[in-house]
Coordinates of C-alpha atoms and ligand atoms in Angstrom, one line a residue:
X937 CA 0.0 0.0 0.0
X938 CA 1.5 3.0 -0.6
X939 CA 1.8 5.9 1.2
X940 CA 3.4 9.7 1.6
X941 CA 6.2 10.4 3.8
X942 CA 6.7 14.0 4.5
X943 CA 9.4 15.0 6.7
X944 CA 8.6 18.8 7.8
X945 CA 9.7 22.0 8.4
X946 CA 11.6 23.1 4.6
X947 CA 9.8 26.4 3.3
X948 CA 8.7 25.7 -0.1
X949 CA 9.9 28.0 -2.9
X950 CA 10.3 28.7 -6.5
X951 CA 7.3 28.2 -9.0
X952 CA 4.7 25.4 -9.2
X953 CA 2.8 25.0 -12.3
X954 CA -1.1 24.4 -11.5
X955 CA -2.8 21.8 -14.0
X956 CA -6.4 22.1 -15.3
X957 CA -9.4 21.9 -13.2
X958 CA -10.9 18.6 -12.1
X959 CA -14.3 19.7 -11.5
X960 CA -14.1 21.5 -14.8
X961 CA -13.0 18.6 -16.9
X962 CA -15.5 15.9 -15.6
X963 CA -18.5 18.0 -16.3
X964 CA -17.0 18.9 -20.1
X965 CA -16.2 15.2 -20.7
X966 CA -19.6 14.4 -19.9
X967 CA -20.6 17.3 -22.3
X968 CA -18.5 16.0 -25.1
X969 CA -21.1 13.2 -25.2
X970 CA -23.7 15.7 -26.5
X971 CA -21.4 15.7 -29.6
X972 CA -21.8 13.9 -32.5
X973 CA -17.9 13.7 -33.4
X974 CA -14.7 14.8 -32.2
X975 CA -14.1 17.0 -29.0
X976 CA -10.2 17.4 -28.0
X977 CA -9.4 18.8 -24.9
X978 CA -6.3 20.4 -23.5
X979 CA -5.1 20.7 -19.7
X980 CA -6.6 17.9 -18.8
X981 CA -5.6 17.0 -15.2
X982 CA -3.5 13.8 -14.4
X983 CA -5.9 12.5 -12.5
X984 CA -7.3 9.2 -11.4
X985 CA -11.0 10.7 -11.5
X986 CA -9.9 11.8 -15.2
X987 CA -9.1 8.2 -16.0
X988 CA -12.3 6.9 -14.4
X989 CA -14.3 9.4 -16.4
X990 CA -12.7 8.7 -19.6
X991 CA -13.3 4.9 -19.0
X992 CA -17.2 5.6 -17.9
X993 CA -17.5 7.5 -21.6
X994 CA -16.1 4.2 -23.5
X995 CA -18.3 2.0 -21.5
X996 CA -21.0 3.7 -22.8
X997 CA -19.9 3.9 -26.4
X998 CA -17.5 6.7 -26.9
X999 CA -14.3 7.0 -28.3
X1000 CA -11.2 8.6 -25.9
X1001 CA -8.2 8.5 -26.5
X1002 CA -5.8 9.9 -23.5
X1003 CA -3.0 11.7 -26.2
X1004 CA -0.7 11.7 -23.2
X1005 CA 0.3 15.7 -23.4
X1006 CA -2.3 17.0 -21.1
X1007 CA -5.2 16.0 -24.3
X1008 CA -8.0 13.7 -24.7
X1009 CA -9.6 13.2 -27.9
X1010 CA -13.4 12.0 -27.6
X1011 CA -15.9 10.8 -29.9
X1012 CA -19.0 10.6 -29.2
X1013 CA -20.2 9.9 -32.9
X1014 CA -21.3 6.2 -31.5
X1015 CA -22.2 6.8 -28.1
X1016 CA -25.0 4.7 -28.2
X1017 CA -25.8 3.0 -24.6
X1018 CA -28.4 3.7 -22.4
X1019 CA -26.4 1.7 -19.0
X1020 CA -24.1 3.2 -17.1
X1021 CA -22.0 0.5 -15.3
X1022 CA -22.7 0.6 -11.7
X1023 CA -19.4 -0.2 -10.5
X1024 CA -18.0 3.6 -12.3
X1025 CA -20.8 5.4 -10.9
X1026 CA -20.3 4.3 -7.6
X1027 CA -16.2 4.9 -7.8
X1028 CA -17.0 8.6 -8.7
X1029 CA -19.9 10.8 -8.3
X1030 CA -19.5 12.9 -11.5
X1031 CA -20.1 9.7 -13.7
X1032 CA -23.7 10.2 -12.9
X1033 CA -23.4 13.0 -15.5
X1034 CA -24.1 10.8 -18.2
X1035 CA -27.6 10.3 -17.2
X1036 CA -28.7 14.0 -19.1
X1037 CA -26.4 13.3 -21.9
X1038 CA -28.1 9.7 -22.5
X1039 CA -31.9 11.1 -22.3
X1040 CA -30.7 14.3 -24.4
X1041 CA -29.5 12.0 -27.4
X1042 CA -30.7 8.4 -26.5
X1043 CA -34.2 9.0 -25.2
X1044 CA -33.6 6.9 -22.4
X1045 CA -30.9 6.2 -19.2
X1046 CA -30.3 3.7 -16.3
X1047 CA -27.4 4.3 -14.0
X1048 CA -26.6 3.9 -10.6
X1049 CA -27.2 6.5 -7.9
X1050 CA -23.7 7.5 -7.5
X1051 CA -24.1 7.7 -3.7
X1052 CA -22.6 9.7 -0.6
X1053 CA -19.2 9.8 0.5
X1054 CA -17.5 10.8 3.5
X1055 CA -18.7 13.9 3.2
X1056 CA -22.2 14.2 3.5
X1057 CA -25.3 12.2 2.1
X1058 CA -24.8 13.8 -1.6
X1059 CA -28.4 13.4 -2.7
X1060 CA -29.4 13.9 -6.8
X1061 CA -33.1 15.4 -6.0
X1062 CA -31.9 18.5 -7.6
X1063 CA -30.9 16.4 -10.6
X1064 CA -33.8 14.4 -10.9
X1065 CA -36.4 16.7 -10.5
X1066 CA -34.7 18.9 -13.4
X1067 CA -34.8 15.9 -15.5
X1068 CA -38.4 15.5 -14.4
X1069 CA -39.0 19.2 -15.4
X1070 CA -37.3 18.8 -19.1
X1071 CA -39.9 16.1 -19.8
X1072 CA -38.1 12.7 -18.6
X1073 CA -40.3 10.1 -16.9
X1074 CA -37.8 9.3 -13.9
X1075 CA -38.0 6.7 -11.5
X1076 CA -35.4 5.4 -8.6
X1077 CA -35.6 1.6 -8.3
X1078 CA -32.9 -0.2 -6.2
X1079 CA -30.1 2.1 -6.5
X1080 CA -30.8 2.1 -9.8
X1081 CA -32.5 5.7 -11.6
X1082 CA -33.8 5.1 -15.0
X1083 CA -35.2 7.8 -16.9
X1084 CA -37.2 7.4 -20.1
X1085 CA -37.7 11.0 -22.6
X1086 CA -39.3 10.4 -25.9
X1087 CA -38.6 14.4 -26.5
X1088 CA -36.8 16.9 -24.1
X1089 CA -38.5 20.2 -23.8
X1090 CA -37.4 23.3 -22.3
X1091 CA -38.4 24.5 -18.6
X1092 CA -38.3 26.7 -16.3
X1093 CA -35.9 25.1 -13.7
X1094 CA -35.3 26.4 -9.8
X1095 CA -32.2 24.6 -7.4
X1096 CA -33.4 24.9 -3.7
X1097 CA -29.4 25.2 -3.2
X1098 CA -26.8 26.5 -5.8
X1099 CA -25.8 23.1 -6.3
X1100 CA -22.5 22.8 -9.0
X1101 CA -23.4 19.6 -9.9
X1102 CA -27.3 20.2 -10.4
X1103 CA -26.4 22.8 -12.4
X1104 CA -23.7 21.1 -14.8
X1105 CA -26.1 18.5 -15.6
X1106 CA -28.6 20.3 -15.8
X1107 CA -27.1 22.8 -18.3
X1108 CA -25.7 20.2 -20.4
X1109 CA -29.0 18.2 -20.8
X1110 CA -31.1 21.4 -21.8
X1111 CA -29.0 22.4 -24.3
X1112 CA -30.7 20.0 -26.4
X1113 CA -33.8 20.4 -25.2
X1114 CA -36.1 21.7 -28.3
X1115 CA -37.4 25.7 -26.4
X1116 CA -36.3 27.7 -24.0
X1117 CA -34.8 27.0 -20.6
X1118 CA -33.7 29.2 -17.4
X1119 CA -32.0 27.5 -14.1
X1120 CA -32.5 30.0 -11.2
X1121 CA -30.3 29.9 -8.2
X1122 CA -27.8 28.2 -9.9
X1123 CA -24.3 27.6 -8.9
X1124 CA -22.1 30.5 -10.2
X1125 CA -18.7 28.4 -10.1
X1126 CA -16.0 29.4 -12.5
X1127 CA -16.4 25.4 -13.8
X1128 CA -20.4 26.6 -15.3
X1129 CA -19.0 29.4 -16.5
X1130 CA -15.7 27.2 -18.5
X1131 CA -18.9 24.3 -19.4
X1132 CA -20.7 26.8 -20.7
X1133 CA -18.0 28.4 -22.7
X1134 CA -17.0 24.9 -24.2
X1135 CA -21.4 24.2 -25.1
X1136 CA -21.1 27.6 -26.8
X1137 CA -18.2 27.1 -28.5
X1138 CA -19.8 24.4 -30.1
X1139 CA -23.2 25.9 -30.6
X1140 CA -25.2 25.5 -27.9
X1141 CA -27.0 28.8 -26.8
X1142 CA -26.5 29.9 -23.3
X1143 CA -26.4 32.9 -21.5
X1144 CA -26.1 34.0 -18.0
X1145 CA -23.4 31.0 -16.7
X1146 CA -21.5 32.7 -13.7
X1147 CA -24.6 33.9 -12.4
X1148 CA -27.4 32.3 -10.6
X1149 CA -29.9 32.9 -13.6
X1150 CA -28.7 30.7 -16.6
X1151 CA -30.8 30.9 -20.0
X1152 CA -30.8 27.9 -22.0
X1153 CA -32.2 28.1 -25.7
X1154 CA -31.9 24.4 -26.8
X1155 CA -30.6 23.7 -30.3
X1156 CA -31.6 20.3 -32.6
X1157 CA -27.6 19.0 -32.2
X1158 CA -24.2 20.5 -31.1
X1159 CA -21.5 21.0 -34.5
X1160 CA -18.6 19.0 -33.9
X1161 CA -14.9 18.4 -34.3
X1162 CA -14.1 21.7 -31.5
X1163 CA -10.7 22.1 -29.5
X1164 CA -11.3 23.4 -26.0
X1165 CA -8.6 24.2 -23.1
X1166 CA -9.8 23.5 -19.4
X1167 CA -9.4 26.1 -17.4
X1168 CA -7.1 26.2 -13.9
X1169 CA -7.9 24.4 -11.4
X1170 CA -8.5 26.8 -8.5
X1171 CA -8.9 24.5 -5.7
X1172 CA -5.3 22.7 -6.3
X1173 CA -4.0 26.6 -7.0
X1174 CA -5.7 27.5 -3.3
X1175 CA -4.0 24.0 -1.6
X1176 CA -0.9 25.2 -2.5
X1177 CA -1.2 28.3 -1.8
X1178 CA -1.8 27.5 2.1
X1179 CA 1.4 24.7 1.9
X1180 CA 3.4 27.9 0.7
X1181 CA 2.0 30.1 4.0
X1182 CA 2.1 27.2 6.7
X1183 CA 5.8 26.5 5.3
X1184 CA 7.0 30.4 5.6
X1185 CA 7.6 29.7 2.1
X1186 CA 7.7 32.4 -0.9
X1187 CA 6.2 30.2 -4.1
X1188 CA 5.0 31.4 -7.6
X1189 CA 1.8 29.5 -8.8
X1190 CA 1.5 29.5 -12.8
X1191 CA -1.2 29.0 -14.5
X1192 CA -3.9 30.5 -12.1
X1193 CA -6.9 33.5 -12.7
X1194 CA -6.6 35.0 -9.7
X1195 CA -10.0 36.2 -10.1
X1196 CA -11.0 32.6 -9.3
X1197 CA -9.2 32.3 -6.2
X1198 CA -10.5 35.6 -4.7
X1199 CA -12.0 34.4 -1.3
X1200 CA -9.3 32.3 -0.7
X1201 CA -6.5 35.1 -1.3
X1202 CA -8.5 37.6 0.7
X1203 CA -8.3 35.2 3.6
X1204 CA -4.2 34.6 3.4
X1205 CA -4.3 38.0 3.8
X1206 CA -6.5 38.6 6.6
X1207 CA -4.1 35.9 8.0
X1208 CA -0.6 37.7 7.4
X1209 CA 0.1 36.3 4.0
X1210 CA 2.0 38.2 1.0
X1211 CA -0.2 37.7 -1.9
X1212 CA 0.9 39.2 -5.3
X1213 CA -0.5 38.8 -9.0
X1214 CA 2.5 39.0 -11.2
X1215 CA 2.7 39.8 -14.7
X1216 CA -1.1 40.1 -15.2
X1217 CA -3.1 43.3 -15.3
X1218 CA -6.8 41.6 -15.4
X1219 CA -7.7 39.3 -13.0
X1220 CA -9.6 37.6 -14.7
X1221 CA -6.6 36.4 -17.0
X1222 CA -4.3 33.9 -16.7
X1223 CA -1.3 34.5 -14.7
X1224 CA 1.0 33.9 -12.2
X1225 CA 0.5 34.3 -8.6
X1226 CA 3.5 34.9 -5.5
X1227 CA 2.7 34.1 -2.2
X1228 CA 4.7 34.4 0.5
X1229 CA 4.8 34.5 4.5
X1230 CA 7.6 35.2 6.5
X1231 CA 6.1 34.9 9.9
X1232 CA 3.3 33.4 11.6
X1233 CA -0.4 33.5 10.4
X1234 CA -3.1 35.2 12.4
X1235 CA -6.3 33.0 12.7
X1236 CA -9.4 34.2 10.8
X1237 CA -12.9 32.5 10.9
X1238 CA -13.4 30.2 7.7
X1239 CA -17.3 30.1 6.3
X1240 CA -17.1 28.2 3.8
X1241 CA -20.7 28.6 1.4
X1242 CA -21.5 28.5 -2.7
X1243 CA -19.4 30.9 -4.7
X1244 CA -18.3 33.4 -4.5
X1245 CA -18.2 32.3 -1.2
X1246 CA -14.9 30.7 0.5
X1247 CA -14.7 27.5 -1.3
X1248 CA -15.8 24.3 0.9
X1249 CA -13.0 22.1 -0.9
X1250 CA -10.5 24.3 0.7
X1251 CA -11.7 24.6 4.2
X1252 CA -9.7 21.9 5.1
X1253 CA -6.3 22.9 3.7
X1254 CA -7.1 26.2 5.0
X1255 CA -8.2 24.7 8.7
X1256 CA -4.5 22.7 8.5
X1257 CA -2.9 26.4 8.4
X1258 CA -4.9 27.9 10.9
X1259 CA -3.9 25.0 13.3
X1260 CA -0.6 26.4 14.0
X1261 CA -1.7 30.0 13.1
X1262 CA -2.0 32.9 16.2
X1263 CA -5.4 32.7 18.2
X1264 CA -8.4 31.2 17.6
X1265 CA -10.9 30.3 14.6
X1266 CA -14.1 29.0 13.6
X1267 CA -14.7 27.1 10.4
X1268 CA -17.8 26.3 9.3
X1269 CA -18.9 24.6 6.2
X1270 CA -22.3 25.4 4.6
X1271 CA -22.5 23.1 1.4
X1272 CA -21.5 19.4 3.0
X1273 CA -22.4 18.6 6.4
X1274 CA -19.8 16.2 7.5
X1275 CA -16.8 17.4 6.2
X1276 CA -14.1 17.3 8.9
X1277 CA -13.1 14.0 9.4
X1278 CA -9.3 15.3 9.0
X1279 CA -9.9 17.3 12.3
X1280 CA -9.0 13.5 14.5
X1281 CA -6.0 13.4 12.0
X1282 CA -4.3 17.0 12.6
X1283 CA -5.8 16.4 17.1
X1284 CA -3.0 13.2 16.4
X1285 CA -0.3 15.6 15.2
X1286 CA -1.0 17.9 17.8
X1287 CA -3.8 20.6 17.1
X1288 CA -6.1 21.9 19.1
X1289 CA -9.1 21.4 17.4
X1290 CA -12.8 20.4 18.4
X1291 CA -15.7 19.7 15.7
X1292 CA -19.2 20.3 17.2
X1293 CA -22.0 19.9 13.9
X1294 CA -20.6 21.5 10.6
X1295 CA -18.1 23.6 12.4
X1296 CA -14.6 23.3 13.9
X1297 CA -12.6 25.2 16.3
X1298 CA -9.2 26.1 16.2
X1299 CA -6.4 27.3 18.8
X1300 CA -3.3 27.4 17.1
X1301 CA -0.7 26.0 18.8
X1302 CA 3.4 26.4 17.3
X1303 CA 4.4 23.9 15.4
X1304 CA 2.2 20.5 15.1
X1305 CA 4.0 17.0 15.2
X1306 CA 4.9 14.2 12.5
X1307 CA 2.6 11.5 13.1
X1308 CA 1.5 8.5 11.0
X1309 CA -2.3 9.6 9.5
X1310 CA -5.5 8.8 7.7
X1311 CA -6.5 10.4 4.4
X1312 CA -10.6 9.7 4.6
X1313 CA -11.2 12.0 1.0
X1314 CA -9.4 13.8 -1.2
X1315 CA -9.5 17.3 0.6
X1316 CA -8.9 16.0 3.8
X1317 CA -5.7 14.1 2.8
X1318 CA -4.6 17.4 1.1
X1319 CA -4.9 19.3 4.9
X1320 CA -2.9 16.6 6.3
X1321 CA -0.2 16.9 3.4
X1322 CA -0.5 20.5 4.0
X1323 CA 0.2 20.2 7.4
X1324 CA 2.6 17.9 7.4
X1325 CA 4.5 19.8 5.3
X1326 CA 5.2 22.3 8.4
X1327 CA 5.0 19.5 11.4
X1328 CA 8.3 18.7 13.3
X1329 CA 10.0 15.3 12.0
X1330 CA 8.3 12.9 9.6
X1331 CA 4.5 12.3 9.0
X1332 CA 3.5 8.9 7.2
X1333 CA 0.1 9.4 4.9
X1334 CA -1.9 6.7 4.4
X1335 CA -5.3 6.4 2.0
X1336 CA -3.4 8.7 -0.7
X1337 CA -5.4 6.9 -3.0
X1338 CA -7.9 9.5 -2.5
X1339 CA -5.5 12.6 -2.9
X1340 CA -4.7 10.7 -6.5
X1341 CA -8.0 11.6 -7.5
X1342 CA -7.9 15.0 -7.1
X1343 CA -3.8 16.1 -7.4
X1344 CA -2.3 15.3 -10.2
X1345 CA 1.9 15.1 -9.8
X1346 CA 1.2 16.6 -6.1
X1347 CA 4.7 14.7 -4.9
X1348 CA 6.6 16.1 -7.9
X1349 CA 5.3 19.6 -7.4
X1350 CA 5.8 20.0 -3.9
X1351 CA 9.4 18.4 -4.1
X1352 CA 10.4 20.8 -7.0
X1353 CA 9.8 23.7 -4.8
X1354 CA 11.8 22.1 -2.0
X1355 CA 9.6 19.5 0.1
X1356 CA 11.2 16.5 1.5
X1357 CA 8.0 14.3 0.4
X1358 CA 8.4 10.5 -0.8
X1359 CA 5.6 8.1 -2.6
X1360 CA 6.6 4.7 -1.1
X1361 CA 5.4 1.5 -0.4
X1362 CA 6.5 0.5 2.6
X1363 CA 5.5 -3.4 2.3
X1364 CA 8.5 -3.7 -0.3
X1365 CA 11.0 -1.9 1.9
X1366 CA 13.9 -1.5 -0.8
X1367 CA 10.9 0.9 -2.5
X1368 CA 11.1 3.5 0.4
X1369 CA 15.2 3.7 0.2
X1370 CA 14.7 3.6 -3.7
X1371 CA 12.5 6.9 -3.0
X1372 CA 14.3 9.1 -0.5
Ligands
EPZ2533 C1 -19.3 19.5 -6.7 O1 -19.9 18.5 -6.0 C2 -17.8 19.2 -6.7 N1 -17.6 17.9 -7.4 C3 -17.3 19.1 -5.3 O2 -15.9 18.9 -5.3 C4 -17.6 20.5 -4.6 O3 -17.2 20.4 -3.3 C5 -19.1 20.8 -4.7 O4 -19.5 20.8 -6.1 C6 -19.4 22.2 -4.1 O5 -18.7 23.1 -4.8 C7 -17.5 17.9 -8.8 O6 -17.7 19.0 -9.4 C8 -17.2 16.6 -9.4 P1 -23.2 20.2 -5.0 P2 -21.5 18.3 -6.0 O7 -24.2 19.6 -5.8 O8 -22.0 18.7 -7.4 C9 -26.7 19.2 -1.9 C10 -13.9 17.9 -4.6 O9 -13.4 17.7 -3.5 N2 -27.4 18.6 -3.0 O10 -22.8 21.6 -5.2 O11 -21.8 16.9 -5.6 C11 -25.4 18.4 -1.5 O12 -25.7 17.3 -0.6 C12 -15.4 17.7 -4.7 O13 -13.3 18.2 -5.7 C13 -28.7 18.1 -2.8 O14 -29.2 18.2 -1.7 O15 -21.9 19.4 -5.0 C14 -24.6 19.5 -0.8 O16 -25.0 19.6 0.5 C15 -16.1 17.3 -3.4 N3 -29.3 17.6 -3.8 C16 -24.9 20.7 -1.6 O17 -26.2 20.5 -2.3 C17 -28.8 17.5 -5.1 O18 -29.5 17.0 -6.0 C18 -23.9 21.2 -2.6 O19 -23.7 20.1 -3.4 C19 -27.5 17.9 -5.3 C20 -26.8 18.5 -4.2

């Protein structure tokens, strides 16, 4: 089994390039199935979840082809089955995506509900009853949803919570719903805003994505053959930006739009952190970012809601700095409701920290302790590779399976910019000393 082994206390420094966006890229390659041809995508994350999503689009009659620079090539000209296998859907929660894209262009679906995780109980209501609302009979038998649309129409479509993933689908399935659509109170993520960019780009007609009013006009089919780059991934920009302050390090992140990372760079600041765009006069473009602490943080309450609101898959990196930062803080997360399960993990390294309901409170204490710990889901293993990264002596990470779904090269990044941080597997011991 392998493992990270982090030995602590080196500031990081120099530049890290951050890849594209995983969020992003799920939804679009669940998009691309709208397509009746080619779809090529650049940035594409390293990721496991990539890989998973790339095999869920094959399974059900697409072309991909990985081209091994950062590009997938999909073609969706035969995508032509109506089952989702379970087993995919219940490995990743973004494989249910291809339940809108089946009814859109197959008239009918069945696939697995993908399920909760360790972070909350992850219903699809929002999804269902928007496929409901487009004209799909729907109905949830053993796990199982199957959903049955002899024509798609437009609607008028309302989320009772700004959910991203309500909204992704439910933007990609209307697009070829014959009339108009409108999704009110939806998510205003920078990932609708890149989907709807890439559904444009290759005809579709929507307006309002980045708001929480998007206006779908559906169109009979989507032209093909389109090139489309995914844009930065702000969440693995934001991670390292917190491994750069809890290290006292001074690191350049390429590749970011620091308009996307907004509520995350206002709060390194609040906390004492240096926080400079370089080389970029719009924030909205894509540029380079320096961040830099040269003492310790000050704590700041974390309230992590929708955008624009602090991002909740950065409250734990975030919580793993303000563990050794000055004073005390309260971080609360409004989207999941049981998303602190890395709170026992940093308590065994040595922070003070107490979870009462969806929040968690933090005394900072100096420096926290190597200790062997738990990743339980991809953001939590990222706070305890975060605060490892700053903890006196070595720290052993297990379960980094689930921080390969969501970082792509994370050892080879952090090492370049001065980490002592090792990939081993410890049950072939000439592996570790191979490593280090
Ligand atoms: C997406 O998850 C992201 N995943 C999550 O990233 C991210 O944390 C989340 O959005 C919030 O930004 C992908 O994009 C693949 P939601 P999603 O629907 O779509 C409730 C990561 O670490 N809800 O916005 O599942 C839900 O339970 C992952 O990269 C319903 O009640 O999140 C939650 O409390 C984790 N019914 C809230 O809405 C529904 O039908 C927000 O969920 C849908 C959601």
């Amino acid at each position: 089994m392998e493992q990270f082994f982090v030995r602590g206390g080196r500031p990081l420094h120099g530049t890290i390039r951050v890849s594209g966006s995983k969020n992003g890229c799920l939804g679009i390659m669940a998009a691309a199935l709208l397509v009746k041809g080619k779809t090529t995508l650049h940035n594409v994350p390293d990721i496991r979840d990539i890989y998973t999503m790339g095999e869920m689009l094959r399974q059900v009659g697409a072309e991909v082809e990985f081209l091994g620079n950062g590009s997938v090539c999909i073609d969706a000209t035969s995508f032509d089955r109506t089952q989702a296998p379970e087993s995919l859907v219940r490995a990743m929660r973004a494989s249910f995506y291809v339940f809108g894209p089946m009814l859109a262009r197959l008239g009918r679906a069945e696939v697995s509900q993908p399920g909760g995780c360790e972070i909350g109980a992850r219903p699809i209501d929002f999804h269902l009853k928007g496929m409901q609302a487009l004209g799909a009979k729907v109905e949830v038998n053993g796990g199982i949803v199957r959903g049955e649309a002899a024509r798609l129409h437009g609607a008028q479509l309302y989320l009772d919570f700004p959910s991203a993933g309500a909204t992704t689908h439910l933007m990609i399935t209307s697009c070829l719903a014959p009339g108009k659509s409108t999704i009110e109170n939806a998510a205003t993520e920078p990932e609708i805003s890149d989907l709807a960019a890439f559904l444009n780009h290759l005809g579709a007609r929507i307006d309002g994505a980045g708001s929480d009013t998007i206006n779908i006009d559906g169109v009979e089919e989507l032209k093909t053959e389109m090139e489309f780059s995914i844009l930065p991934d702000r969440i693995e920009a934001g991670t390292f930006a917190c491994a750069a302050a809890i290290t006292r390090g001074d690191v350049v992140l390429d590749r970011v739009v620091p308009s996307h990372l907004l509520p995350v760079l206002v709060k390194l600041q609040d906390m004492g952190v240096e926080v400079l765009p370089l080389d970029t006069s719009e924030p909205e473009q894509l540029g380079r970012l320096r961040v830099r602490a040269t003492a310790r943080t000050q704590c700041v309450d974390i309230l992590a809601m929708p955008h624009p609101g602090f991002p909740t898959d950065l409250q734990q990196p975030i919580a793993s700095l303000l563990s050794v930062s000055q004073g005390t803080a309260t971080v609360t997360d409004q989207v999941f409701e049981n998303r602190f399960k890395y709170a026992s993990e940093l308590a065994r390294m040595g922070a003070n920290i107490r979870v009462e309901g969806r929040s968690a409170f933090v005394t900072g204490v100096e420096r926290l302790c190597g200790a062997s710990v738990l990743a339980t889901d991809l953001r939590a293993g990222a706070a305890l590779v975060v605060a490892a990264l700053a903890a006196n002596g070595e720290t052993v990470i297990s379960g980094i399976d689930h921080i390969d779904r969501g970082y792509s090269g994370l050892v080879e990044k952090l090492r370049g910019a001065g980490a002592d941080i090792v990939r081993a597997d410890l049950t072939e011991p000439r592996s570790f000393f191979r490593a280090v």
